Amino acid sequence: VTHALQVTLKDLYKGLTKKLSLTRNVICPKCDGTGSKSGKPTTCRGCRGQGVKVVLRQLGPGMVQQMQMVCPDCGGSGQAVDPSDTCPVCRGDKVVQDKKVLEVRVEPGTEHGKKIVFRGEADEAPGTVPGDIIFVVQMKEHATMRRKGHDLYTELDIGLAEALAGVDLPITHLDGRVVQLKLPPGAVARPMTFYKVPDEGMPVPGSPFEKGSLFVRFNVLFPSTLDADAVAALEAALPPRPTPDSTYFEEAEECTLRDCNIEEELRAKLHQKRGSAMDEDDEDDGAGP
């Protein structure tokens, strides 16, 4: 029997223990799984202890098919319980329902898809070995962090000033600790570049003092506009612009870059293309022979 165990990334980082209540069938303690008060089941009269019945099926005029089917009276066991000897607890079913609480422990660092097995805790039935109950760990997506193996990945927004003058950014980790992420002054945070923080990833199961790494990627938020004073200050602080070759640009045409929404541009072109195709179809339909 398999059940999904829903957990969060925080649960997998810290570890957790869940108590789950399950209802299962167990051998009747009153009759010890015989279904009778005397403990002595009798031979099923319907199948004479064979567990199956032979039935005839009419296929057509003069055509009969012989088939075997599981005896509906004893369920194929070949044994039945006399109504006067029926167990008062299980009423002849041989099993009763029982509630059991299982304590499911998820170790820190457990991976998505991990199976936690409880041997022999599934339904019981007379003459059979109980199966296993299996819990499969299912991790819910985290809002800001994602996991790959023992490592964690996150993306953070920073301003242009932080990117150029040094990062000093506190974040709250999965266990509630505040981790201060720092790049010293003069170290430029490059956009879309990952930075590694050792030993701040996921715990390694079975190794309590070992962890993966945390990888941080900064999304630099640029200002939409700058005034003349800010531009002058940046020109003074940053390395000089490269001087273009005047002979190469003597006859160049000046073009101004404009903001655009590329998705809207593509949609407009697609709409225009479909309109042109419809116009061509209309022209073809109106053309004479």
mmCIF file of C-alpha atoms in Angstrom:
data_model
loop_
_atom_site.group_PDB
_atom_site.id
_atom_site.type_symbol
_atom_site.label_atom_id
_atom_site.label_comp_id
_atom_site.label_asym_id
_atom_site.label_seq_id
_atom_site.Cartn_x
_atom_site.Cartn_y
_atom_site.Cartn_z
ATOM 1 C CA VAL A 1 0.000 0.000 0.000
ATOM 2 C CA THR A 2 1.536 3.296 -1.119
ATOM 3 C CA HIS A 3 0.734 6.764 0.251
ATOM 4 C CA ALA A 4 2.101 10.176 -0.791
ATOM 5 C CA LEU A 5 3.746 12.140 2.038
ATOM 6 C CA GLN A 6 3.480 15.871 1.273
ATOM 7 C CA VAL A 7 6.337 17.910 2.763
ATOM 8 C CA THR A 8 7.912 21.332 2.198
ATOM 9 C CA LEU A 9 11.534 22.159 1.394
ATOM 10 C CA LYS A 10 11.784 23.556 4.925
ATOM 11 C CA ASP A 11 10.645 20.167 6.305
ATOM 12 C CA LEU A 12 13.332 18.384 4.296
ATOM 13 C CA TYR A 13 15.981 20.853 5.487
ATOM 14 C CA LYS A 14 15.134 20.569 9.188
ATOM 15 C CA GLY A 15 13.695 17.047 9.246
ATOM 16 C CA LEU A 16 10.354 16.180 10.788
ATOM 17 C CA THR A 17 8.297 13.421 12.375
ATOM 18 C CA LYS A 18 4.668 12.915 11.407
ATOM 19 C CA LYS A 19 2.152 10.724 13.197
ATOM 20 C CA LEU A 20 -0.345 9.282 10.730
ATOM 21 C CA SER A 21 -3.458 7.324 11.712
ATOM 22 C CA LEU A 22 -4.402 4.466 9.367
ATOM 23 C CA THR A 23 -7.303 2.025 9.352
ATOM 24 C CA ARG A 24 -6.423 -1.532 8.327
ATOM 25 C CA ASN A 25 -7.788 -5.068 8.530
ATOM 26 C CA VAL A 26 -6.345 -7.366 11.208
ATOM 27 C CA ILE A 27 -7.028 -11.007 12.072
ATOM 28 C CA CYS A 28 -10.046 -11.214 14.378
ATOM 29 C CA PRO A 29 -8.685 -11.722 17.922
ATOM 30 C CA LYS A 30 -11.872 -13.514 19.037
ATOM 31 C CA CYS A 31 -11.896 -16.328 16.491
ATOM 32 C CA ASP A 32 -8.247 -16.162 15.395
ATOM 33 C CA GLY A 33 -9.280 -15.679 11.778
ATOM 34 C CA THR A 34 -11.572 -18.688 11.479
ATOM 35 C CA GLY A 35 -14.806 -16.690 11.410
ATOM 36 C CA SER A 36 -16.564 -19.110 13.774
ATOM 37 C CA LYS A 37 -17.147 -19.327 17.520
ATOM 38 C CA SER A 38 -15.943 -22.903 17.651
ATOM 39 C CA GLY A 39 -12.846 -22.148 15.598
ATOM 40 C CA LYS A 40 -13.722 -24.951 13.201
ATOM 41 C CA PRO A 41 -14.808 -23.821 9.731
ATOM 42 C CA THR A 42 -16.837 -26.260 7.664
ATOM 43 C CA THR A 43 -16.561 -27.236 4.019
ATOM 44 C CA CYS A 44 -18.424 -24.858 1.712
ATOM 45 C CA ARG A 45 -21.585 -26.520 0.428
ATOM 46 C CA GLY A 46 -21.702 -24.389 -2.703
ATOM 47 C CA CYS A 47 -18.378 -25.632 -4.146
ATOM 48 C CA ARG A 48 -17.789 -28.689 -1.895
ATOM 49 C CA GLY A 49 -14.472 -27.286 -0.745
ATOM 50 C CA GLN A 50 -13.078 -26.714 -4.243
ATOM 51 C CA GLY A 51 -13.234 -22.904 -4.116
ATOM 52 C CA VAL A 52 -14.610 -22.764 -7.664
ATOM 53 C CA LYS A 53 -17.887 -23.532 -9.375
ATOM 54 C CA VAL A 54 -18.488 -24.882 -12.853
ATOM 55 C CA VAL A 55 -21.182 -22.974 -14.679
ATOM 56 C CA LEU A 56 -22.743 -23.445 -18.109
ATOM 57 C CA ARG A 57 -23.291 -20.520 -20.440
ATOM 58 C CA GLN A 58 -25.721 -20.684 -23.373
ATOM 59 C CA LEU A 59 -24.026 -19.273 -26.481
ATOM 60 C CA GLY A 60 -26.743 -20.131 -28.963
ATOM 61 C CA PRO A 61 -29.081 -22.908 -30.088
ATOM 62 C CA GLY A 62 -27.339 -26.136 -29.192
ATOM 63 C CA MET A 63 -24.145 -24.348 -28.112
ATOM 64 C CA VAL A 64 -23.088 -24.344 -24.450
ATOM 65 C CA GLN A 65 -19.835 -23.056 -22.901
ATOM 66 C CA GLN A 66 -18.484 -24.521 -19.677
ATOM 67 C CA MET A 67 -16.718 -22.036 -17.394
ATOM 68 C CA GLN A 68 -15.121 -21.991 -13.966
ATOM 69 C CA MET A 69 -15.738 -19.147 -11.559
ATOM 70 C CA VAL A 70 -14.716 -18.326 -7.999
ATOM 71 C CA CYS A 71 -17.299 -19.597 -5.580
ATOM 72 C CA PRO A 72 -19.362 -16.593 -4.417
ATOM 73 C CA ASP A 73 -20.310 -18.345 -1.168
ATOM 74 C CA CYS A 74 -16.789 -18.819 0.242
ATOM 75 C CA GLY A 75 -14.798 -16.358 -1.873
ATOM 76 C CA GLY A 76 -12.621 -19.178 -3.228
ATOM 77 C CA SER A 77 -11.386 -20.469 0.142
ATOM 78 C CA GLY A 78 -13.430 -23.684 0.002
ATOM 79 C CA GLN A 79 -14.514 -23.141 3.608
ATOM 80 C CA ALA A 80 -17.645 -21.611 5.037
ATOM 81 C CA VAL A 81 -19.012 -20.790 8.453
ATOM 82 C CA ASP A 82 -22.264 -22.212 9.711
ATOM 83 C CA PRO A 83 -24.661 -19.330 10.459
ATOM 84 C CA SER A 84 -25.274 -20.697 13.941
ATOM 85 C CA ASP A 85 -21.517 -20.769 14.611
ATOM 86 C CA THR A 86 -20.643 -17.274 13.297
ATOM 87 C CA CYS A 87 -18.122 -15.268 15.342
ATOM 88 C CA PRO A 88 -19.958 -12.399 17.091
ATOM 89 C CA VAL A 89 -17.000 -10.016 16.672
ATOM 90 C CA CYS A 90 -16.119 -10.286 12.966
ATOM 91 C CA ARG A 91 -19.488 -11.800 11.911
ATOM 92 C CA GLY A 92 -17.733 -14.413 9.838
ATOM 93 C CA ASP A 93 -15.454 -12.006 7.961
ATOM 94 C CA LYS A 94 -12.361 -13.376 9.777
ATOM 95 C CA VAL A 95 -10.892 -9.866 10.017
ATOM 96 C CA VAL A 96 -11.818 -6.673 11.859
ATOM 97 C CA GLN A 97 -10.826 -3.073 11.286
ATOM 98 C CA ASP A 98 -8.175 -1.580 13.510
ATOM 99 C CA LYS A 99 -6.712 1.909 13.795
ATOM 100 C CA LYS A 100 -2.961 2.226 14.062
ATOM 101 C CA VAL A 101 -0.768 5.299 14.411
ATOM 102 C CA LEU A 102 2.485 5.170 12.439
ATOM 103 C CA GLU A 103 5.327 7.521 13.306
ATOM 104 C CA VAL A 104 6.942 8.572 10.025
ATOM 105 C CA ARG A 105 10.386 10.130 10.452
ATOM 106 C CA VAL A 106 11.858 12.196 7.629
ATOM 107 C CA GLU A 107 15.593 12.755 8.088
ATOM 108 C CA PRO A 108 17.148 16.156 7.339
ATOM 109 C CA GLY A 109 18.231 16.191 3.703
ATOM 110 C CA THR A 110 15.813 13.469 2.568
ATOM 111 C CA GLU A 111 15.278 13.707 -1.197
ATOM 112 C CA HIS A 112 12.063 14.013 -3.185
ATOM 113 C CA GLY A 113 10.745 10.548 -4.120
ATOM 114 C CA LYS A 114 12.373 8.789 -1.162
ATOM 115 C CA LYS A 115 10.388 5.740 0.016
ATOM 116 C CA ILE A 116 9.853 5.147 3.744
ATOM 117 C CA VAL A 117 8.762 1.531 4.268
ATOM 118 C CA PHE A 118 6.895 -0.031 7.187
ATOM 119 C CA ARG A 119 7.277 -3.789 6.791
ATOM 120 C CA GLY A 120 4.215 -5.978 7.386
ATOM 121 C CA GLU A 121 1.915 -3.128 8.384
ATOM 122 C CA ALA A 122 -0.640 -3.484 5.557
ATOM 123 C CA ASP A 123 -3.952 -5.398 5.749
ATOM 124 C CA GLU A 124 -3.904 -8.849 7.324
ATOM 125 C CA ALA A 125 -5.825 -11.858 5.991
ATOM 126 C CA PRO A 126 -5.930 -15.519 7.058
ATOM 127 C CA GLY A 127 -3.232 -17.628 5.403
ATOM 128 C CA THR A 128 -1.341 -14.656 3.922
ATOM 129 C CA VAL A 129 1.681 -12.556 4.862
ATOM 130 C CA PRO A 130 0.790 -8.871 5.428
ATOM 131 C CA GLY A 131 2.208 -6.477 2.856
ATOM 132 C CA ASP A 132 4.126 -3.251 3.439
ATOM 133 C CA ILE A 133 2.947 0.322 3.870
ATOM 134 C CA ILE A 134 5.103 2.696 1.828
ATOM 135 C CA PHE A 135 5.219 6.473 2.143
ATOM 136 C CA VAL A 136 6.683 8.333 -0.855
ATOM 137 C CA VAL A 137 8.113 11.777 -0.040
ATOM 138 C CA GLN A 138 6.571 14.465 -2.264
ATOM 139 C CA MET A 139 8.229 17.897 -1.963
ATOM 140 C CA LYS A 140 6.192 21.032 -2.608
ATOM 141 C CA GLU A 141 7.852 23.807 -4.601
ATOM 142 C CA HIS A 142 9.422 26.593 -2.526
ATOM 143 C CA ALA A 143 8.704 30.241 -3.299
ATOM 144 C CA THR A 144 12.320 31.433 -3.507
ATOM 145 C CA MET A 145 14.617 28.389 -3.344
ATOM 146 C CA ARG A 146 15.007 25.307 -5.476
ATOM 147 C CA ARG A 147 16.950 22.156 -4.796
ATOM 148 C CA LYS A 148 19.375 20.141 -6.903
ATOM 149 C CA GLY A 149 20.813 17.191 -5.021
ATOM 150 C CA HIS A 150 22.387 18.551 -1.834
ATOM 151 C CA ASP A 151 22.649 22.125 -3.188
ATOM 152 C CA LEU A 152 20.207 25.030 -2.992
ATOM 153 C CA TYR A 153 19.706 27.771 -5.582
ATOM 154 C CA THR A 154 18.109 31.177 -5.137
ATOM 155 C CA GLU A 155 17.842 34.471 -7.022
ATOM 156 C CA LEU A 156 17.900 37.888 -5.326
ATOM 157 C CA ASP A 157 17.165 41.370 -6.608
ATOM 158 C CA ILE A 158 19.704 44.102 -5.866
ATOM 159 C CA GLY A 159 20.047 47.697 -6.955
ATOM 160 C CA LEU A 160 22.751 49.094 -9.215
ATOM 161 C CA ALA A 161 24.455 50.806 -6.279
ATOM 162 C CA GLU A 162 24.758 47.471 -4.423
ATOM 163 C CA ALA A 163 26.045 45.745 -7.542
ATOM 164 C CA LEU A 164 28.814 48.329 -7.977
ATOM 165 C CA ALA A 165 29.618 49.296 -4.390
ATOM 166 C CA GLY A 166 29.366 45.920 -2.597
ATOM 167 C CA VAL A 167 26.570 43.597 -1.515
ATOM 168 C CA ASP A 168 25.550 43.342 2.139
ATOM 169 C CA LEU A 169 22.216 41.520 2.102
ATOM 170 C CA PRO A 170 20.527 39.507 4.895
ATOM 171 C CA ILE A 171 18.289 36.566 3.946
ATOM 172 C CA THR A 172 16.273 34.184 6.095
ATOM 173 C CA HIS A 173 17.335 30.571 5.608
ATOM 174 C CA LEU A 174 15.011 27.548 5.682
ATOM 175 C CA ASP A 175 15.662 26.911 9.374
ATOM 176 C CA GLY A 176 14.917 30.530 10.356
ATOM 177 C CA ARG A 177 18.544 31.655 10.670
ATOM 178 C CA VAL A 178 19.497 35.011 9.174
ATOM 179 C CA VAL A 179 22.424 34.626 6.773
ATOM 180 C CA GLN A 180 24.320 37.790 5.788
ATOM 181 C CA LEU A 181 25.465 37.646 2.178
ATOM 182 C CA LYS A 182 28.433 39.922 1.503
ATOM 183 C CA LEU A 183 30.564 41.044 -1.400
ATOM 184 C CA PRO A 184 33.324 43.430 -0.290
ATOM 185 C CA PRO A 185 33.396 47.025 -1.602
ATOM 186 C CA GLY A 186 35.005 47.080 -5.004
ATOM 187 C CA ALA A 187 33.772 43.587 -5.918
ATOM 188 C CA VAL A 188 31.147 44.062 -8.626
ATOM 189 C CA ALA A 189 28.119 41.749 -8.526
ATOM 190 C CA ARG A 190 27.788 40.632 -12.123
ATOM 191 C CA PRO A 191 24.225 40.115 -13.383
ATOM 192 C CA MET A 192 23.085 36.498 -13.951
ATOM 193 C CA THR A 193 26.261 35.128 -12.321
ATOM 194 C CA PHE A 194 26.084 32.522 -9.543
ATOM 195 C CA TYR A 195 28.009 33.003 -6.295
ATOM 196 C CA LYS A 196 28.703 30.067 -3.985
ATOM 197 C CA VAL A 197 28.156 29.935 -0.223
ATOM 198 C CA PRO A 198 29.715 26.674 1.066
ATOM 199 C CA ASP A 199 27.951 24.592 3.751
ATOM 200 C CA GLU A 200 24.639 26.457 3.463
ATOM 201 C CA GLY A 201 22.917 23.912 1.220
ATOM 202 C CA MET A 202 20.875 20.849 2.185
ATOM 203 C CA PRO A 203 22.065 18.480 4.927
ATOM 204 C CA VAL A 204 23.485 15.167 3.729
ATOM 205 C CA PRO A 205 21.474 12.242 5.195
ATOM 206 C CA GLY A 206 23.620 10.116 7.482
ATOM 207 C CA SER A 207 26.284 12.862 7.776
ATOM 208 C CA PRO A 208 25.024 15.354 10.388
ATOM 209 C CA PHE A 209 27.964 17.753 9.917
ATOM 210 C CA GLU A 210 27.992 17.764 6.100
ATOM 211 C CA LYS A 211 25.955 20.077 3.889
ATOM 212 C CA GLY A 212 25.830 21.099 0.266
ATOM 213 C CA SER A 213 26.285 24.648 -0.994
ATOM 214 C CA LEU A 214 23.955 27.591 -1.495
ATOM 215 C CA PHE A 215 24.236 29.219 -4.917
ATOM 216 C CA VAL A 216 23.033 32.812 -5.234
ATOM 217 C CA ARG A 217 22.373 34.660 -8.463
ATOM 218 C CA PHE A 218 21.792 38.421 -8.422
ATOM 219 C CA ASN A 219 19.301 40.164 -10.666
ATOM 220 C CA VAL A 220 20.539 43.758 -10.920
ATOM 221 C CA LEU A 221 17.687 46.278 -11.063
ATOM 222 C CA PHE A 222 18.726 49.183 -13.234
ATOM 223 C CA PRO A 223 17.109 52.619 -12.856
ATOM 224 C CA SER A 224 14.725 53.571 -15.653
ATOM 225 C CA THR A 225 16.320 57.023 -16.102
ATOM 226 C CA LEU A 226 19.220 59.112 -14.767
ATOM 227 C CA ASP A 227 19.462 62.870 -14.435
ATOM 228 C CA ALA A 228 22.410 64.841 -15.798
ATOM 229 C CA ASP A 229 24.210 65.077 -12.441
ATOM 230 C CA ALA A 230 24.020 61.305 -11.922
ATOM 231 C CA VAL A 231 25.349 60.659 -15.430
ATOM 232 C CA ALA A 232 28.230 63.061 -14.838
ATOM 233 C CA ALA A 233 29.057 61.394 -11.511
ATOM 234 C CA LEU A 234 29.060 57.956 -13.134
ATOM 235 C CA GLU A 235 31.238 59.188 -15.992
ATOM 236 C CA ALA A 236 33.728 60.473 -13.437
ATOM 237 C CA ALA A 237 33.678 57.285 -11.326
ATOM 238 C CA LEU A 238 33.695 54.637 -14.042
ATOM 239 C CA PRO A 239 36.394 53.837 -16.593
ATOM 240 C CA PRO A 240 36.176 56.089 -19.674
ATOM 241 C CA ARG A 241 34.098 55.048 -22.624
ATOM 242 C CA PRO A 242 35.982 53.645 -25.624
ATOM 243 C CA THR A 243 36.581 56.262 -28.308
ATOM 244 C CA PRO A 244 34.991 55.193 -31.596
ATOM 245 C CA ASP A 245 36.955 55.312 -34.837
ATOM 246 C CA SER A 246 35.728 58.557 -36.435
ATOM 247 C CA THR A 247 36.638 57.439 -39.964
ATOM 248 C CA TYR A 248 34.411 54.362 -39.599
ATOM 249 C CA PHE A 249 31.403 56.336 -38.386
ATOM 250 C CA GLU A 250 31.638 59.329 -40.749
ATOM 251 C CA GLU A 251 28.680 58.207 -42.843
ATOM 252 C CA ALA A 252 26.784 56.316 -40.102
ATOM 253 C CA GLU A 253 23.054 56.928 -39.713
ATOM 254 C CA GLU A 254 21.969 57.700 -36.174
ATOM 255 C CA CYS A 255 19.195 55.482 -34.787
ATOM 256 C CA THR A 256 17.496 55.907 -31.417
ATOM 257 C CA LEU A 257 16.809 52.817 -29.272
ATOM 258 C CA ARG A 258 13.323 52.621 -27.748
ATOM 259 C CA ASP A 259 11.775 50.476 -25.045
ATOM 260 C CA CYS A 260 9.579 47.666 -26.323
ATOM 261 C CA ASN A 261 7.654 44.634 -25.091
ATOM 262 C CA ILE A 262 8.992 41.801 -27.226
ATOM 263 C CA GLU A 263 6.001 39.539 -26.471
ATOM 264 C CA GLU A 264 3.567 42.170 -27.686
ATOM 265 C CA GLU A 265 5.710 42.747 -30.773
ATOM 266 C CA LEU A 266 5.668 39.026 -31.624
ATOM 267 C CA ARG A 267 1.918 38.774 -31.045
ATOM 268 C CA ALA A 268 1.295 41.751 -33.326
ATOM 269 C CA LYS A 269 3.427 40.212 -36.094
ATOM 270 C CA LEU A 270 1.626 36.872 -35.727
ATOM 271 C CA HIS A 271 -1.764 38.617 -35.927
ATOM 272 C CA GLN A 272 -0.598 40.524 -39.014
ATOM 273 C CA LYS A 273 0.621 37.311 -40.639
ATOM 274 C CA ARG A 274 -2.707 35.546 -40.024
ATOM 275 C CA GLY A 275 -4.603 38.546 -41.427
ATOM 276 C CA SER A 276 -2.506 38.465 -44.592
ATOM 277 C CA ALA A 277 -3.152 34.747 -45.018
ATOM 278 C CA MET A 278 -6.925 35.264 -44.652
ATOM 279 C CA ASP A 279 -6.839 38.061 -47.259
ATOM 280 C CA GLU A 280 -5.064 35.747 -49.713
ATOM 281 C CA ASP A 281 -7.698 33.035 -49.148
ATOM 282 C CA ASP A 282 -10.489 35.540 -49.827
ATOM 283 C CA GLU A 283 -8.790 36.596 -53.085
ATOM 284 C CA ASP A 284 -8.465 32.948 -54.168
ATOM 285 C CA ASP A 285 -12.152 32.255 -53.427
ATOM 286 C CA GLY A 286 -13.261 35.309 -55.444
ATOM 287 C CA ALA A 287 -11.127 34.511 -58.481
ATOM 288 C CA GLY A 288 -12.997 33.212 -61.527
ATOM 289 C CA PRO A 289 -12.137 30.089 -63.504
#
